[in-house]
Amino acid sequence: MTQSAMAQENTAEFPIAVQMYTLRDFGDLEEQLAAVKRSGVQAIETVGTQDVSAEELEALLEEYELKVISSHVPLEDLKHRLNETVAFNRAVGNDMLTLPYLDEQARPTDAEGWQELGRELGDIASRLNEEGFRLAYHNHDFEMEVFEDKTALEHMLDAAGPELLLELDVAWVDRGGLDPAEYVARVEDRLFAVHAKDNAPEGTADEEGGFATLGQGVLEWGTLLPAIERAEVEWYIIEHDMPLDAEAVITEGNDFLRNELATLHDE
């Protein structure tokens, strides 16, 4: 059996998911889930409720043999609609909520502000844990700003305590001016998932927000993937913010991750 064939045979167990934001312009929800299934990925991270009822989503998940491993939930929902959010996600078999983004007006401007936000999220995480749920935080580049020798993200995580986990977007870490592999090592004890995405060379792919298909950009995956594996990450979640061809992005990204991980595990 060739190495490529062995890689394909051994990839079903790799924990790869797709963030549904990548497919937001790819037809309706059923067409999006069909594309995920065609790509070979078996798990998704939702954007809230995907604008359907829990019953509708559950039926589509069953039809396309997919599972939800996380849901992106805005801060306002975590603060004011937590019970409804838990009920919806419990109904579709998901127990991980992830805060995906802070609007500009909600972003702290100093270390103390990030610590205060961390304590607030730690309290929410504790409430969720009582319901059998977990809470994670997804970064962009602005959390890489340094205050008092630590990034804003680290201030927040330290103040929140161990119940708040991290979904690390490695492309945004890179855009924030830090080395993603080194940063993974800093936060590995909190790492729930990575958003597996890539940056195009500077000044290119403007029509795609400067992002690239996974493995076709500037991130050094030969260094980054071993660091992520050492951190014992639970999920690799493929995402592209502005894809011209969303199905190609997730299919090629899945193939890249599977082959690279299979090779890494064989070494």
XYZ file of C-alpha atoms in Angstrom:
267
model
C 0.000 0.000 0.000
C 1.352 3.442 -0.893
C 1.935 6.085 1.758
C -0.882 8.156 0.225
C -3.296 5.225 0.386
C -2.292 4.504 3.966
C -2.879 8.133 4.843
C -6.360 8.053 3.345
C -7.164 4.801 5.148
C -6.114 6.205 8.508
C -7.683 9.666 8.348
C -11.255 8.967 9.405
C -10.350 9.357 13.060
C -8.706 12.753 12.676
C -10.734 15.402 14.516
C -11.478 17.801 11.680
C -14.529 20.059 11.488
C -15.742 22.961 9.351
C -16.797 26.363 10.665
C -20.079 27.058 8.889
C -19.266 30.760 8.490
C -17.034 29.620 5.622
C -20.133 28.413 3.751
C -22.519 31.264 4.602
C -22.883 32.290 0.935
C -23.029 28.731 -0.421
C -26.752 28.291 -1.013
C -29.130 27.329 1.782
C -28.245 25.359 4.903
C -29.002 22.005 3.307
C -26.703 22.785 0.381
C -23.999 23.871 2.822
C -24.219 20.650 4.835
C -24.193 18.593 1.642
C -20.948 20.337 0.672
C -19.439 19.481 4.066
C -20.336 15.826 3.582
C -18.865 15.802 0.059
C -15.637 17.280 1.430
C -15.164 14.248 3.672
C -15.523 16.216 6.913
C -17.897 14.727 9.478
C -18.287 17.568 12.003
C -19.267 21.229 12.007
C -19.056 24.302 14.176
C -22.276 26.278 13.842
C -22.903 29.998 13.666
C -25.500 30.290 16.405
C -28.666 28.432 15.458
C -27.976 28.658 11.719
C -31.378 30.412 11.609
C -33.310 27.165 11.986
C -35.028 25.356 14.827
C -33.219 22.667 16.777
C -35.541 20.091 15.220
C -34.722 21.241 11.689
C -30.990 21.246 12.348
C -31.090 17.845 14.021
C -32.898 16.365 11.017
C -30.339 17.793 8.595
C -27.441 16.575 10.714
C -28.881 13.083 10.662
C -29.477 13.220 6.912
C -25.917 14.264 6.141
C -24.291 12.207 8.924
C -22.713 15.201 10.629
C -22.295 16.251 14.241
C -21.952 19.632 15.941
C -18.785 19.987 18.019
C -19.061 23.682 18.891
C -21.322 26.675 18.345
C -20.246 30.292 17.930
C -22.402 32.298 20.342
C -22.273 36.109 20.669
C -21.473 37.701 24.010
C -24.982 39.123 24.324
C -26.465 35.633 24.064
C -24.039 34.295 26.652
C -24.963 37.115 29.017
C -28.715 37.366 28.437
C -29.967 34.231 26.633
C -27.851 31.492 28.160
C -30.710 29.143 29.058
C -32.171 29.261 25.544
C -28.726 28.776 24.029
C -28.024 25.746 26.203
C -31.424 24.228 25.391
C -30.900 24.592 21.632
C -27.416 23.109 21.684
C -28.365 20.272 23.987
C -31.121 19.360 21.521
C -28.615 19.048 18.657
C -26.055 17.134 20.707
C -23.503 19.908 21.256
C -21.959 20.830 24.614
C -19.344 23.435 23.602
C -20.123 27.156 23.234
C -17.510 29.495 21.803
C -17.456 33.285 21.960
C -16.393 34.186 18.411
C -15.806 37.933 18.354
C -15.898 41.125 20.365
C -17.437 44.163 18.719
C -15.101 47.138 18.829
C -17.035 48.857 21.609
C -16.797 45.697 23.749
C -13.018 45.377 23.505
C -11.022 46.336 26.594
C -8.235 48.855 26.136
C -5.889 47.873 28.972
C -4.787 44.895 31.037
C -7.319 45.591 33.774
C -10.156 45.614 31.262
C -9.111 42.292 29.787
C -8.856 40.818 33.268
C -12.346 42.046 34.086
C -13.694 40.465 30.913
C -11.894 37.264 31.827
C -13.548 37.131 35.229
C -16.953 37.667 33.609
C -16.346 34.849 31.132
C -15.024 32.629 33.909
C -18.311 33.100 35.758
C -20.277 32.168 32.626
C -18.045 29.126 32.117
C -18.773 28.019 35.680
C -22.516 28.311 35.086
C -22.201 26.334 31.882
C -20.161 23.623 33.574
C -23.039 23.067 35.970
C -25.152 22.289 32.879
C -22.562 19.915 31.440
C -21.343 22.507 28.916
C -17.976 24.148 28.278
C -17.049 27.654 27.119
C -14.213 28.675 24.804
C -12.979 31.974 23.382
C -12.009 32.545 19.742
C -9.368 35.180 19.030
C -8.620 37.618 16.241
C -5.533 39.830 15.948
C -6.500 42.523 18.450
C -6.087 40.121 21.395
C -2.393 39.859 20.494
C -1.748 43.397 21.781
C 0.749 43.263 24.644
C 0.124 44.829 28.049
C 2.706 44.386 30.797
C 4.601 41.615 28.971
C 1.501 39.508 28.251
C -0.986 39.534 25.413
C -4.506 40.709 26.068
C -5.659 37.139 25.465
C -3.349 35.799 28.165
C -4.543 38.417 30.649
C -8.119 37.345 29.937
C -7.437 33.619 30.238
C -5.444 34.013 33.444
C -8.223 36.046 35.078
C -10.963 33.683 33.866
C -9.440 30.588 35.419
C -9.109 27.106 33.917
C -12.778 26.632 33.049
C -12.507 29.052 30.097
C -10.901 27.268 27.153
C -9.400 28.628 23.946
C -10.185 28.193 20.280
C -7.004 29.581 18.764
C -7.195 31.075 15.285
C -3.621 30.653 14.108
C -3.991 32.897 11.054
C -5.090 35.794 13.252
C -2.205 35.120 15.652
C 0.105 35.473 12.652
C -1.613 38.698 11.614
C -1.180 39.949 15.152
C 2.578 39.737 14.685
C 3.282 36.636 16.768
C 4.595 33.206 15.832
C 1.640 30.776 15.903
C 3.685 27.716 16.887
C 5.331 29.560 19.764
C 1.978 30.936 20.876
C 0.403 27.470 20.846
C 3.065 26.408 23.340
C 2.159 29.356 25.589
C -1.533 28.464 25.771
C -1.466 24.695 25.248
C -3.042 23.901 28.611
C -6.189 25.815 27.585
C -6.449 24.739 23.964
C -9.783 23.232 22.959
C -9.437 23.722 19.207
C -7.547 25.567 16.528
C -9.133 27.384 13.630
C -7.103 25.918 10.814
C -6.716 28.683 8.262
C -3.936 30.282 6.274
C -2.794 33.746 5.229
C -1.927 34.571 1.636
C 1.356 36.374 0.913
C 1.110 40.040 1.813
C -0.490 42.121 -0.903
C -2.232 39.168 -2.587
C -5.723 37.621 -2.479
C -7.372 40.949 -1.693
C -10.676 39.589 -2.989
C -10.448 36.867 -0.327
C -9.521 39.146 2.556
C -5.879 38.136 2.268
C -6.639 34.568 3.347
C -5.532 31.417 1.530
C -6.689 27.832 1.245
C -5.161 25.782 4.046
C -1.586 24.783 3.208
C -1.356 27.200 0.281
C -0.406 30.301 2.256
C 2.495 31.538 4.360
C 1.973 29.715 7.664
C 4.694 27.164 8.437
C 2.582 24.065 9.000
C 5.630 21.825 9.309
C 6.378 23.580 12.595
C 2.847 24.525 13.571
C 1.136 21.137 13.327
C 3.609 19.332 15.621
C 3.145 22.110 18.201
C -0.628 21.737 18.006
C -0.394 17.968 18.301
C 1.831 18.292 21.370
C -0.891 20.436 22.920
C -3.351 17.539 22.434
C -5.907 19.758 20.739
C -9.406 18.309 20.517
C -10.394 19.694 17.101
C -9.013 21.251 13.951
C -11.717 23.539 12.555
C -11.283 24.614 8.935
C -12.279 28.210 8.256
C -11.868 30.821 5.532
C -13.409 34.248 6.076
C -13.958 35.231 2.432
C -13.636 32.231 0.103
C -14.322 32.570 -3.604
C -15.014 28.811 -3.762
C -16.094 27.638 -0.307
C -16.477 23.972 -1.208
C -13.004 23.827 -2.739
C -11.570 25.540 0.345
C -12.996 23.004 2.774
C -12.291 19.998 0.531
C -8.686 20.960 -0.173
C -8.178 22.039 3.427
C -9.455 18.703 4.681
C -7.203 16.790 2.283
C -4.201 18.856 3.372
C -4.847 18.371 7.075
C -5.521 14.653 6.749
C -2.372 13.980 4.757
C -0.157 16.132 6.978
C -1.525 14.615 10.186
C -1.246 11.078 8.841
C 2.382 11.701 7.904
C 3.080 13.294 11.296
C 1.551 10.357 13.149
C 3.602 7.869 11.108
C 6.910 9.523 11.983
